Amino acid sequence: MIHTDAWVLHAGPKGAGPHGRSPGRLHREAFPFTEPGEDEALVEPLYGSWEANIEHALSRSPIDVCHLRQEEKAVMGNLGVVRVLHPGASRLLKEGDICMVMPFARRDRYGYAELIYAYDAPGTIGLLAGRTKIAADLLLPVPENTRYSLAQWAAYARYFTAWDNWRVAHGCWLTQMGDQDPGEHLVFGWGGGVVLAELELAKRAGFRVAMTAGSDRRLAELERRGITAVDRRRFPHLAHDSERPSGDREDEARYRDSEKEFLSAVEKLSGGTGVAIFIDNIGAPLYKATIKSMARQGVVTTVGWKHGMRTFHLRASECINRHLHVNTHVWRYGDSAAIRDYQESTDWMPSIDPSGVYEFDEVERLAKDYASGAIDSYFPLYRVNEA
């Protein structure tokens, strides 16, 4: 039996419905696990990437992952960079290899994820631990003699996810608009690092690109990367709850004013045609504005949600406007090495400020900062062990 220092999530009370669950928190404690099997590697995490699924696990929304896994406690953290301590029976790994973790705990016959390592897959132990064990075939080596830091590689998952989602969304747009000059069409997004990475691919494909941000630092980062930055503080009341409208006239008036300002911004950026491909990784609160901003033959695409997973639209209107809706999850397992090599060879990489990386002792603060929107970086990272 191996015991490791870890940040652990405990199961919530049983029997609580989705609206009765109290949020969880991470507890620093010793976590035991059995010795790795032949097909598993013993590793020590170096850098972890803080993802929305960790916040979902802590908020117990939409599920209590511990109950789903039928476990009393679990260690989250499914994306990051690790060092191999013992490769098990793998002939592709050796002691000391630095690898990225591919989160495919269970995949379908086509290579797409069904269960995610260190989230909803039972028995998996995440990177919020001093040591852990991982199926050897989920470890993808960082390129030898890479030009980039390990902290930059630790943010890979947002890029891998963006690569896959853009491939599908762009392909869908081309089915209806393949004879069009992309330079006359706008790709717009709101969300975080996945959206930023995806907009960089859209820019490389020749599209106009724009993204919202709510802080001066993020606005500057977008402009530095050649993405038109739209200050979301211009429309502060754009969130709309389709399931539970407030019924307050003043609230409705504030929403209409913010929506009008947002649609005006889109009209100017798109030359009056609307958004050709809208990358919406926020979810329900902004979905009404997303749909209203769309161009005919437009594509709305997402790889998940940050707030509110249920969305509503008028099916007839979507048909008449020939809007295509794309929903993807993670990426295809077999594409992992190709995406890694594309990043290395084309400089499609994040900028990481080393001073913004949280230490292992600061994980609780990281969780609070992420939940409150206090993190300026599009790529929040934590360091577990020294590289």
XYZ file of N, CA and C in Angstrom, residues 100 140-144 147-148 153 160 163 335-349:
78
model
N 2.519 13.993 -20.464
C 1.215 14.599 -20.276
C 0.199 13.485 -20.055
N 1.457 10.464 -22.421
C 2.016 10.905 -23.705
C 3.269 11.726 -23.426
N 4.431 11.273 -23.851
C 5.668 12.000 -23.529
C 5.693 13.410 -24.106
N 6.215 14.332 -23.314
C 6.508 15.678 -23.809
C 7.622 15.545 -24.846
N 7.587 16.320 -25.936
C 8.628 16.190 -26.969
C 10.034 16.358 -26.386
N 10.949 15.519 -26.833
C 12.333 15.658 -26.400
C 12.901 16.971 -26.921
N 11.081 23.247 -27.044
C 11.419 24.667 -26.880
C 10.620 25.312 -25.754
N 9.690 24.573 -25.180
C 8.739 25.180 -24.255
C 8.909 24.633 -22.839
N 3.472 23.251 -21.228
C 2.899 21.971 -21.641
C 1.777 21.521 -20.704
N -5.605 20.860 -26.814
C -6.076 19.623 -27.442
C -7.592 19.677 -27.650
N -8.439 22.123 -30.468
C -8.096 21.558 -31.786
C -9.235 20.667 -32.283
N -5.673 11.062 -31.798
C -5.139 12.323 -32.332
C -4.138 12.975 -31.389
N -3.943 12.420 -30.201
C -3.177 13.103 -29.161
C -1.764 13.460 -29.609
N -1.041 12.500 -30.152
C 0.347 12.777 -30.550
C 0.409 13.801 -31.679
N -0.548 13.744 -32.602
C -0.545 14.694 -33.720
C -0.788 16.117 -33.240
N -1.674 16.273 -32.260
C -1.929 17.619 -31.732
C -0.693 18.128 -30.996
N -0.086 17.264 -30.190
C 1.159 17.642 -29.499
C 2.216 18.113 -30.488
N 2.392 17.368 -31.571
C 3.417 17.718 -32.545
C 3.072 19.009 -33.283
N 1.773 19.253 -33.518
C 1.352 20.508 -34.142
C 1.699 21.685 -33.237
N 1.467 21.527 -31.937
C 1.816 22.593 -30.998
C 3.309 22.886 -31.037
N 4.113 21.835 -30.961
C 5.562 22.014 -30.918
C 6.086 22.679 -32.190
N 5.541 22.308 -33.340
C 6.101 22.768 -34.615
C 5.559 24.104 -35.091
N 4.415 24.542 -34.541
C 3.794 25.769 -35.065
C 3.694 26.891 -34.043
N 4.244 26.704 -32.844
C 4.207 27.729 -31.801
C 2.787 28.052 -31.358
N 1.914 27.080 -31.431
C 0.538 27.248 -30.917
C 0.561 26.830 -29.459
N 0.991 27.757 -28.619
C 1.249 27.458 -27.214
C 0.769 28.605 -26.336
